[in-house]
Short mmCIF file of C-alpha atoms in Angstrom, two decimals:
data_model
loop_
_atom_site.label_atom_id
_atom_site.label_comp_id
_atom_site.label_asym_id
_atom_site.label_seq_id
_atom_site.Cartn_x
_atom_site.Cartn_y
_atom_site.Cartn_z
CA UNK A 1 109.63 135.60 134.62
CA UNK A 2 107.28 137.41 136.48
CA UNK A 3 109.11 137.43 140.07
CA UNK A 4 111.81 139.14 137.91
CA UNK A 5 109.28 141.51 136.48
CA UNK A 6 108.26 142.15 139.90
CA UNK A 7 111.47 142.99 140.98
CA UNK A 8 112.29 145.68 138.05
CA UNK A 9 109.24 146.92 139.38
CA UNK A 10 110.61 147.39 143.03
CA UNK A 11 113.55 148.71 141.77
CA UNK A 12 112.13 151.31 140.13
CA UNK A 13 109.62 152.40 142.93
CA UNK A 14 113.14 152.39 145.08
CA UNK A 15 115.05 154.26 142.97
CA UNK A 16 112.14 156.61 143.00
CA UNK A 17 111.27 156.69 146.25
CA UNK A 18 115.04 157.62 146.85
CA UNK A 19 115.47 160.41 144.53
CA UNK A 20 111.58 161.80 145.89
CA UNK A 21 113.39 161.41 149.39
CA UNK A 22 116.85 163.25 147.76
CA UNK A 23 114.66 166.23 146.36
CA UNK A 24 112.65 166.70 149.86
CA UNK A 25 115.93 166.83 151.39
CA UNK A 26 117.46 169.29 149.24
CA UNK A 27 114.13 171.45 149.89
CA UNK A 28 112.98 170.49 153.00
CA UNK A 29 108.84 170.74 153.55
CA UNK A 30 108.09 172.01 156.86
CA UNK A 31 111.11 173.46 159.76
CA UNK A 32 111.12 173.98 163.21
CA UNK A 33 112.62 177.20 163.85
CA UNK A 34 114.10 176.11 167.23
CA UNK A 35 117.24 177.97 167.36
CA UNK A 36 117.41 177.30 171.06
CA UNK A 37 121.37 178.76 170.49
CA UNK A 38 119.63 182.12 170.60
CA UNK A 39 116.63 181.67 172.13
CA UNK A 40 117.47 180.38 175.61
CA UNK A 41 114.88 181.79 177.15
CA UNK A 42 111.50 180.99 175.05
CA UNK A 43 107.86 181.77 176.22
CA UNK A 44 106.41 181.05 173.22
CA UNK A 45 106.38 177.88 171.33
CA UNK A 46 108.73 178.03 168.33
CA UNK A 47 107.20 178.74 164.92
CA UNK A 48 106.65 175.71 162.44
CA UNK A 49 107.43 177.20 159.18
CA UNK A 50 106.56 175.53 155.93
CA UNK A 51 109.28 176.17 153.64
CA UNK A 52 108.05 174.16 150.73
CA UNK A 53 104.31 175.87 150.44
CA UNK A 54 106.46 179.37 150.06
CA UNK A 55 108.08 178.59 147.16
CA UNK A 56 105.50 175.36 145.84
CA UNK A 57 102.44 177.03 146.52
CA UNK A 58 102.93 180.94 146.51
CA UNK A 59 105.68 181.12 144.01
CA UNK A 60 108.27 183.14 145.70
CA UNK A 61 111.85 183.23 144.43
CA UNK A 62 114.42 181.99 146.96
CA UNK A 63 116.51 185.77 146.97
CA UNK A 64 113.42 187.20 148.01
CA UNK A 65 114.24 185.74 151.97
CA UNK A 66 117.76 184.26 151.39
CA UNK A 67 119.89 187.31 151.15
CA UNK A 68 123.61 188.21 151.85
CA UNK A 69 124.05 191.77 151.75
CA UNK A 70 127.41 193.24 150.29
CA UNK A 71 127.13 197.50 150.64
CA UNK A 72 122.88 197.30 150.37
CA UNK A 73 123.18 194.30 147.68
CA UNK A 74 121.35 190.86 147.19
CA UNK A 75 124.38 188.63 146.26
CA UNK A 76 122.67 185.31 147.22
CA UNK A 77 123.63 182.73 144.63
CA UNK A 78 121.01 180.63 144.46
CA UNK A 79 122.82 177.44 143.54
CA UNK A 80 124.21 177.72 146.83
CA UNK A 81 121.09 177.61 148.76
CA UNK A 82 121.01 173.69 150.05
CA UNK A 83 120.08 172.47 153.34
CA UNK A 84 123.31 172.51 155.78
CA UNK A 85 125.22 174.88 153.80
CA UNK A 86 127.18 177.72 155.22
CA UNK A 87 125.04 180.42 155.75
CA UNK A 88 121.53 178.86 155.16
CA UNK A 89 119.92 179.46 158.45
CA UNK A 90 118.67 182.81 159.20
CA UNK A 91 120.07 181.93 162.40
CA UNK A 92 123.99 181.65 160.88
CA UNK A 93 123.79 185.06 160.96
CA UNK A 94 121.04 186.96 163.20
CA UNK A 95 121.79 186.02 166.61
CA UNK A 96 120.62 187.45 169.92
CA UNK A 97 122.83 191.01 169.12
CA UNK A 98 122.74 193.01 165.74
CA UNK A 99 125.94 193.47 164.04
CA UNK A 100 127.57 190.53 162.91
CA UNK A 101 128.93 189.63 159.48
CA UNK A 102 129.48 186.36 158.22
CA UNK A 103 132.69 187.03 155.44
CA UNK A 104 134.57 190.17 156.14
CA UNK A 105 133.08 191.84 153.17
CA UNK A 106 129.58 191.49 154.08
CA UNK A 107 127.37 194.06 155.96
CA UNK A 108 126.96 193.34 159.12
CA UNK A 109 123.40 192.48 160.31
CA UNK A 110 120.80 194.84 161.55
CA UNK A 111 118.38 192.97 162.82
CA UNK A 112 118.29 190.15 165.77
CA UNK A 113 117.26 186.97 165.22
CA UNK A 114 113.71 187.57 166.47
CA UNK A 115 113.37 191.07 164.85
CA UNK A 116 114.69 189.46 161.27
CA UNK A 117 111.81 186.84 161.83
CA UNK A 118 109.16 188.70 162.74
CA UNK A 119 110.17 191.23 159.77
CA UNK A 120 110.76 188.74 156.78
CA UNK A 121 107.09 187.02 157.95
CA UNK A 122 105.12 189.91 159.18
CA UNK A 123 106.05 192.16 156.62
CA UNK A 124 105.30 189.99 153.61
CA UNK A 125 101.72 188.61 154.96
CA UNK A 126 100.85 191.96 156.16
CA UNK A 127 101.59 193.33 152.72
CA UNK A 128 99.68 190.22 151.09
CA UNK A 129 96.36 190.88 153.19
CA UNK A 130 96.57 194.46 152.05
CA UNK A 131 96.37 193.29 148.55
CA UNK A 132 93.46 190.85 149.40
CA UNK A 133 95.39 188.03 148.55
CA UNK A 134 96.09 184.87 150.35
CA UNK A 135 98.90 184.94 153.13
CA UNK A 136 100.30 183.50 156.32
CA UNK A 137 99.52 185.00 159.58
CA UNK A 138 100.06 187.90 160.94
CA UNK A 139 98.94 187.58 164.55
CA UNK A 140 100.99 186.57 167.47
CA UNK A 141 99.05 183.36 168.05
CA UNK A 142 98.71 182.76 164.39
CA UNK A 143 102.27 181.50 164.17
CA UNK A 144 102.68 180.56 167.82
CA UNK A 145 100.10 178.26 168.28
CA UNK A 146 99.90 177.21 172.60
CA UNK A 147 97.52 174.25 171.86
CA UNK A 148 99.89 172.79 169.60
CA UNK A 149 103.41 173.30 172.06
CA UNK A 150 100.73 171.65 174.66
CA UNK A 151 100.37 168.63 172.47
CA UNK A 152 103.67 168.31 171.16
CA UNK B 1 90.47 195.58 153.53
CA UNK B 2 90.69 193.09 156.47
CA UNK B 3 89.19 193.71 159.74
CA UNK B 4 93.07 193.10 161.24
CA UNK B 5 94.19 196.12 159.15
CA UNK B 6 91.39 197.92 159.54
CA UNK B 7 92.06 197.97 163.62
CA UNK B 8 95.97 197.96 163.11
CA UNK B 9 95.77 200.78 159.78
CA UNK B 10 93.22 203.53 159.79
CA UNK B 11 91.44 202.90 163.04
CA UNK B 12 94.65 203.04 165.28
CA UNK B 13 95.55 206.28 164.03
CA UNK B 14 92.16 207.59 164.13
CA UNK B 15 92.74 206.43 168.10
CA UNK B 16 95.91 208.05 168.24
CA UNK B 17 94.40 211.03 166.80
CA UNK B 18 91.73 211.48 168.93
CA UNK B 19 93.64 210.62 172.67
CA UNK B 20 96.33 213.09 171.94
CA UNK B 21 94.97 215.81 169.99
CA UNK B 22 92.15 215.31 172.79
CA UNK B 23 93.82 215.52 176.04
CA UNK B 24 96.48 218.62 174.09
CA UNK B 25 92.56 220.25 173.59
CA UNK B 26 92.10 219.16 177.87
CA UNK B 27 94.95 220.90 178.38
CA UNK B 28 94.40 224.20 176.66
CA UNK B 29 90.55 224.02 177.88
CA UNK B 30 92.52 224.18 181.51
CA UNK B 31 94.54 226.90 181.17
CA UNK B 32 91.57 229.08 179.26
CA UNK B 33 89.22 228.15 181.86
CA UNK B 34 92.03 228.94 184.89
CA UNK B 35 92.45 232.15 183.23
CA UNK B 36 89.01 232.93 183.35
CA UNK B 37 88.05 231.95 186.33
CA UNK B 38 91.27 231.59 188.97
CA UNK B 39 93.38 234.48 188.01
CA UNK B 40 94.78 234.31 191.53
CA UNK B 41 96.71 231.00 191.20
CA UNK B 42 98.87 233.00 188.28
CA UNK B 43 99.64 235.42 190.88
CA UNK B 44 100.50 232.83 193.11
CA UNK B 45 102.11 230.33 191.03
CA UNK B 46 105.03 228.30 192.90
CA UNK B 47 107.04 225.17 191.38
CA UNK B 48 107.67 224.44 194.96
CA UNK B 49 104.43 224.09 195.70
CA UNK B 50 103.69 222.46 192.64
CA UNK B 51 106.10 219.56 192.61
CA UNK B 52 105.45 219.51 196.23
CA UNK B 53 102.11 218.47 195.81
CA UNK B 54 102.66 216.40 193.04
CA UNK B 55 105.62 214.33 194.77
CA UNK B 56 103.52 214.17 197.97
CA UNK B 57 100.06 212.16 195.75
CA UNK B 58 102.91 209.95 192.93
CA UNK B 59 104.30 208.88 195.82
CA UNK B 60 102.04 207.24 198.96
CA UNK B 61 102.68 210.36 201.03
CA UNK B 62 99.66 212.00 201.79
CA UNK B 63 96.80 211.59 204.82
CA UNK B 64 94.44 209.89 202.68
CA UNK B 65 97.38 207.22 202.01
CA UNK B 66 97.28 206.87 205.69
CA UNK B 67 93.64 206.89 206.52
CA UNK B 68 92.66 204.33 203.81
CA UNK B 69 96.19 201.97 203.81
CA UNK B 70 94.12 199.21 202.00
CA UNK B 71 93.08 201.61 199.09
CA UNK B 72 95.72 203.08 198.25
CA UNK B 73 97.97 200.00 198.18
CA UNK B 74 95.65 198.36 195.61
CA UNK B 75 95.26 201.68 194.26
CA UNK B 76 98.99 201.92 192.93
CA UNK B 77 99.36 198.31 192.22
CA UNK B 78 95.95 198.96 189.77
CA UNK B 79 97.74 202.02 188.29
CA UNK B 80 101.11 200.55 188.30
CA UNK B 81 99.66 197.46 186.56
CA UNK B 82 97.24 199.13 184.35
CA UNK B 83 100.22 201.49 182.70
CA UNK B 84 103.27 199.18 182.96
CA UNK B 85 101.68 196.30 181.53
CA UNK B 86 101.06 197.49 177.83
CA UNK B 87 104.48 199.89 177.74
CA UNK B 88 106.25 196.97 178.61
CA UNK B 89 104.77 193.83 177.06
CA UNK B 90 106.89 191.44 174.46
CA UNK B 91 104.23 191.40 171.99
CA UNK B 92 103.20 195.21 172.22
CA UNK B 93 107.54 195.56 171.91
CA UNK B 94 107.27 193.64 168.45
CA UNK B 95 104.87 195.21 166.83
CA UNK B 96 106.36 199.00 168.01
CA UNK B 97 109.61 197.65 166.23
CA UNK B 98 107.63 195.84 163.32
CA UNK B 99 105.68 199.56 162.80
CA UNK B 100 108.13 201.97 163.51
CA UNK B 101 111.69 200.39 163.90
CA UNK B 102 111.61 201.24 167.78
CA UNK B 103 112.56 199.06 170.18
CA UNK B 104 113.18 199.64 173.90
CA UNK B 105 113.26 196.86 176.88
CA UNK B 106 110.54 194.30 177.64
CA UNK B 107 109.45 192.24 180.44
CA UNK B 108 109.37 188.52 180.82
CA UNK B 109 106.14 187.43 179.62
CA UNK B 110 105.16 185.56 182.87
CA UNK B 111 105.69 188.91 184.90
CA UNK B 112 103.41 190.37 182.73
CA UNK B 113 100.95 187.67 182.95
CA UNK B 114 100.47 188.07 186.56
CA UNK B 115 100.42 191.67 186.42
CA UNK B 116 97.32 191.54 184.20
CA UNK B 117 95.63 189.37 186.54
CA UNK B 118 96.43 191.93 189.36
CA UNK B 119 94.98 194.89 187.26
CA UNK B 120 91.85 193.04 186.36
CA UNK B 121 91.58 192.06 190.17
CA UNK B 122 92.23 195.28 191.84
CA UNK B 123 90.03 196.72 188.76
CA UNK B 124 87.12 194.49 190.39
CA UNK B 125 87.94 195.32 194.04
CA UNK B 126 87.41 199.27 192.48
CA UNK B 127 83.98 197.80 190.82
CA UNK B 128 82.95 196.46 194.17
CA UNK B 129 83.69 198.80 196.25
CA UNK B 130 81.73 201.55 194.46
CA UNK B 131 78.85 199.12 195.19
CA UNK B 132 79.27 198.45 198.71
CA UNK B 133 80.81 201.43 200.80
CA UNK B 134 78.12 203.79 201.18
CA UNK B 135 80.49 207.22 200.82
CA UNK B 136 82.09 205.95 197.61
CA UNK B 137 78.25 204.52 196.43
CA UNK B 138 76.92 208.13 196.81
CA UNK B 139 79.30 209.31 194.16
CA UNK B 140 78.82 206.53 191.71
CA UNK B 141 77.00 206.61 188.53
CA UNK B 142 76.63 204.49 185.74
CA UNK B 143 78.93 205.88 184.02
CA UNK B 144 81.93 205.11 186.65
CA UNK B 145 81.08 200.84 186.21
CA UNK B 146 81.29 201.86 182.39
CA UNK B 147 84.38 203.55 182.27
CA UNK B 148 85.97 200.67 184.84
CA UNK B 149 84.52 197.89 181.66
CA UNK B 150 86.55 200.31 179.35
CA UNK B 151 89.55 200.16 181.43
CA UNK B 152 89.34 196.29 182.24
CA UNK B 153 87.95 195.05 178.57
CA UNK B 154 92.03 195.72 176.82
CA UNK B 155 93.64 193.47 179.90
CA UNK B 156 90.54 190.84 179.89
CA UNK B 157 90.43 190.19 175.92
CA UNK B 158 94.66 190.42 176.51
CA UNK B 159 94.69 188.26 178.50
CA UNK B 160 92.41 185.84 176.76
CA UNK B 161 94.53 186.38 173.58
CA UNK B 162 98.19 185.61 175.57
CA UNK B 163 96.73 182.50 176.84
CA UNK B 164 94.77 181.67 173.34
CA UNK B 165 91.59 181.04 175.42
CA UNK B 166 88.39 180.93 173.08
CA UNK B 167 88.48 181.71 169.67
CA UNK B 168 92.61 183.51 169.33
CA UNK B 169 91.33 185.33 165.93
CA UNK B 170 88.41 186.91 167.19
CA UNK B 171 89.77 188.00 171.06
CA UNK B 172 93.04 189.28 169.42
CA UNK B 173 90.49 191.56 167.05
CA UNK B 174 88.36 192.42 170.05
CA UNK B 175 91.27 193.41 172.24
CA UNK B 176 92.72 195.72 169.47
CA UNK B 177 89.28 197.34 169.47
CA UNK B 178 88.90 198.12 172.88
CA UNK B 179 92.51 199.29 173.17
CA UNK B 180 91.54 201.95 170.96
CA UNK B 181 87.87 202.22 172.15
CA UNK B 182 90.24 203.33 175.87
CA UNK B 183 92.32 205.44 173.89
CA UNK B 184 89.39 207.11 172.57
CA UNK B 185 86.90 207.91 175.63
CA UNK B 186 89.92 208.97 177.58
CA UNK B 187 89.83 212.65 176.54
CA UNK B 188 86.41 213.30 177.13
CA UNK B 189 86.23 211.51 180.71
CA UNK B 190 87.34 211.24 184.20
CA UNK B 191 89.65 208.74 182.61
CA UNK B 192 91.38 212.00 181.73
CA UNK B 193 92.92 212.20 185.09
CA UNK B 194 95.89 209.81 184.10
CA UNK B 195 97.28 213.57 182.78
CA UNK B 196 94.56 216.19 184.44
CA UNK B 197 95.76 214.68 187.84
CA UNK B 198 99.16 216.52 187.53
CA UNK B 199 97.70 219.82 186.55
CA UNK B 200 94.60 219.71 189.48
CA UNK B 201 97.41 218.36 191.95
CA UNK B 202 99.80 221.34 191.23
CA UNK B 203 97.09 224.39 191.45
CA UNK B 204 95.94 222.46 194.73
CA UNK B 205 99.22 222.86 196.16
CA UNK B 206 99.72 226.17 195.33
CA UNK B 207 96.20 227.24 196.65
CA UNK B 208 97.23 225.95 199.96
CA UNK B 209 100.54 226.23 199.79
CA UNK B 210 100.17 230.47 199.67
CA UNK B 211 98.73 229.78 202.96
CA UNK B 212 101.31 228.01 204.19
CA UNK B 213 99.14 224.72 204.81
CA UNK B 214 100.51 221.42 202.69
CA UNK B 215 97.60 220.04 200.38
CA UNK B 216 99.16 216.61 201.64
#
């Protein structure tokens, strides 16, 4: 009786553990922005960007980053927005040149990868700190850490 | 308001302010003062000469480039360094683009490395020599190893920050300060001459080139 108590009990904490595991996937916590596609030639380390504190912590909406523009418009459907999907990564569609569209109807990029980084972080924490609130960094060394390249 | 902003907001344009409406007031002071006091060189006024003169000191050509080979190598590697450096530095690149949308091209960030360490070593060999030639001694004041900590202080405290030596928050703060601390004394010292130089070199050349005799 109680060895098949015990193994409700495991079950349970499985099935749990699986859909905790399902949920981080779907959102993941922390990402490497590696993109060594586009950057072939890096001097810096590449940024570790926590994803989840973004939306967990500071509370923003996923359209406020994830965009596709169609003539100046947000169309991002949010339901879409899923790790490995098309589009997902900034990278899908800022690469090392400006210009490129990912559907035929969509405006074509302005920004390279590194400028559409640099903007979408910079901009947002610099704006943050103006309002005396808390933010990210906003430094070069803030988000590209050496000590931390030199121990990985 | 955060001491970041602070040095990046109001500060910086106070900086900006101050070097160029500065060294546009240097330049106005020049021509008043020439006016007053070297009508002649109006008379006398060449482009020939001028760009003469000038081309003969940008470039190594000169007999002081001759008589002192050592000096004036280190000389244009120091200046070289010293204004290449920031114009053409990834980070400096980012944040021109990240403030004003401009962008224009960069160099690798190794390259740049070395060239700060050349700038704050010829900067020293400057610093030393004032100390120990006697001719160059004679002309020194206090004010000359001041203006050479100015100079030095942006690539030191950059350099520090690149290589995230110390504590990264405060160098980064303390090199955007004396960036603008540089940009600030320029007008009203010899560090003027990064601009002055051209206008001094051309009336030089004119004054001696009227009498046929190369300023060079």
């Amino acid at each position: 009786m109680r060895r098949g108590r015990f193994l409700v009990l495991m079950m349970i904490l499985g099935i749990a553990t699986f859909l905790c595991t399902v949920n981080l996937d779907a959102q993941p916590d922390d990402i490497l922005l590696d993109d060594s596609e586009v950057f072939t030639s890096r001097s810096r380390p590449a940024v570790e960007f926590p994803h989840l504190r973004h939306f967990d912590d500071a509370g923003i909406e996923c359209s406020e980053c994830h965009h596709r523009f169609k003539d100046g418009e947000n169309i991002v459907d949010e339901g879409e927005l899923e790790e490995g999907s098309a589009g997902i990564k900034c990278s899908s569609c800022h690469k090392s040149e400006a210009g490129f569209r990912l559907e035929p109807d969509l405006d074509p990029t302005k920004r390279t990868l590194q400028q559409a980084y640099h903007r979408m972080c910079m901009s947002c924490h610099r704006q943050l700190k103006k309002e005396n609130k808390t933010a990210g960094s906003v430094t070069c060394g803030g988000c590209h850490p050496k000590k931390k390249a030199d121990q990985a | 308001m955060s001491l970041y902003e602070l040095l990046r907001g109001p500060l910086l344009w106070v900086a900006f302010g101050v070097f160029f409406g500065g060294m546009a007031l240097r330049v106005v002071l020049f021509f008043q003062l020439s006016m007053q006091k070297d009508k002649p060189i109006y008379r006398f006024f060449s482009w020939k000469w001028l760009w003469l003169s000038i081309f003969h000191w940008v470039i190594p050509l000169n007999e002081t480039a001759k008589k002192n080979p050592v000096v004036t190598l280190v000389g244009f590697v120091f200046h070289i360094c010293l204004i290449v450096t920031p114009l053409f530095l990834v980070a400096h690149g980012v944040l021109w683009y990240e403030s004003w949308e401009i962008s224009w091209w960069s160099l690798p960030e190794s390259v740049t490395d070395y060239m700060t360490l050349i700038a704050i070593g010829s900067g020293l060999f400057f610093g030393i020599r004032r100390m120990v030639s006697p001719h160059v001694r004679i002309v020194t004041t206090a004010a000359d190893y001041l203006l050479l900590v100015v100079t030095l202080a942006p690539f030191v405290t950059g350099y520090l920050a690149y290589h995230q030596y110390f504590d990264y928050q405060t160098i980064i703060l303390l090199h955007m300060f004396f960036g603008e601390l540089m940009l600030v004394v320029i007008p009203f010292t010899k560090l003027s001459h990064f601009l002055m130089f051209f206008f001094s070199r051309a009336v030089t050349g004119m004054e001696f080139g009227r009498r046929n005799a190369p300023s060079w």
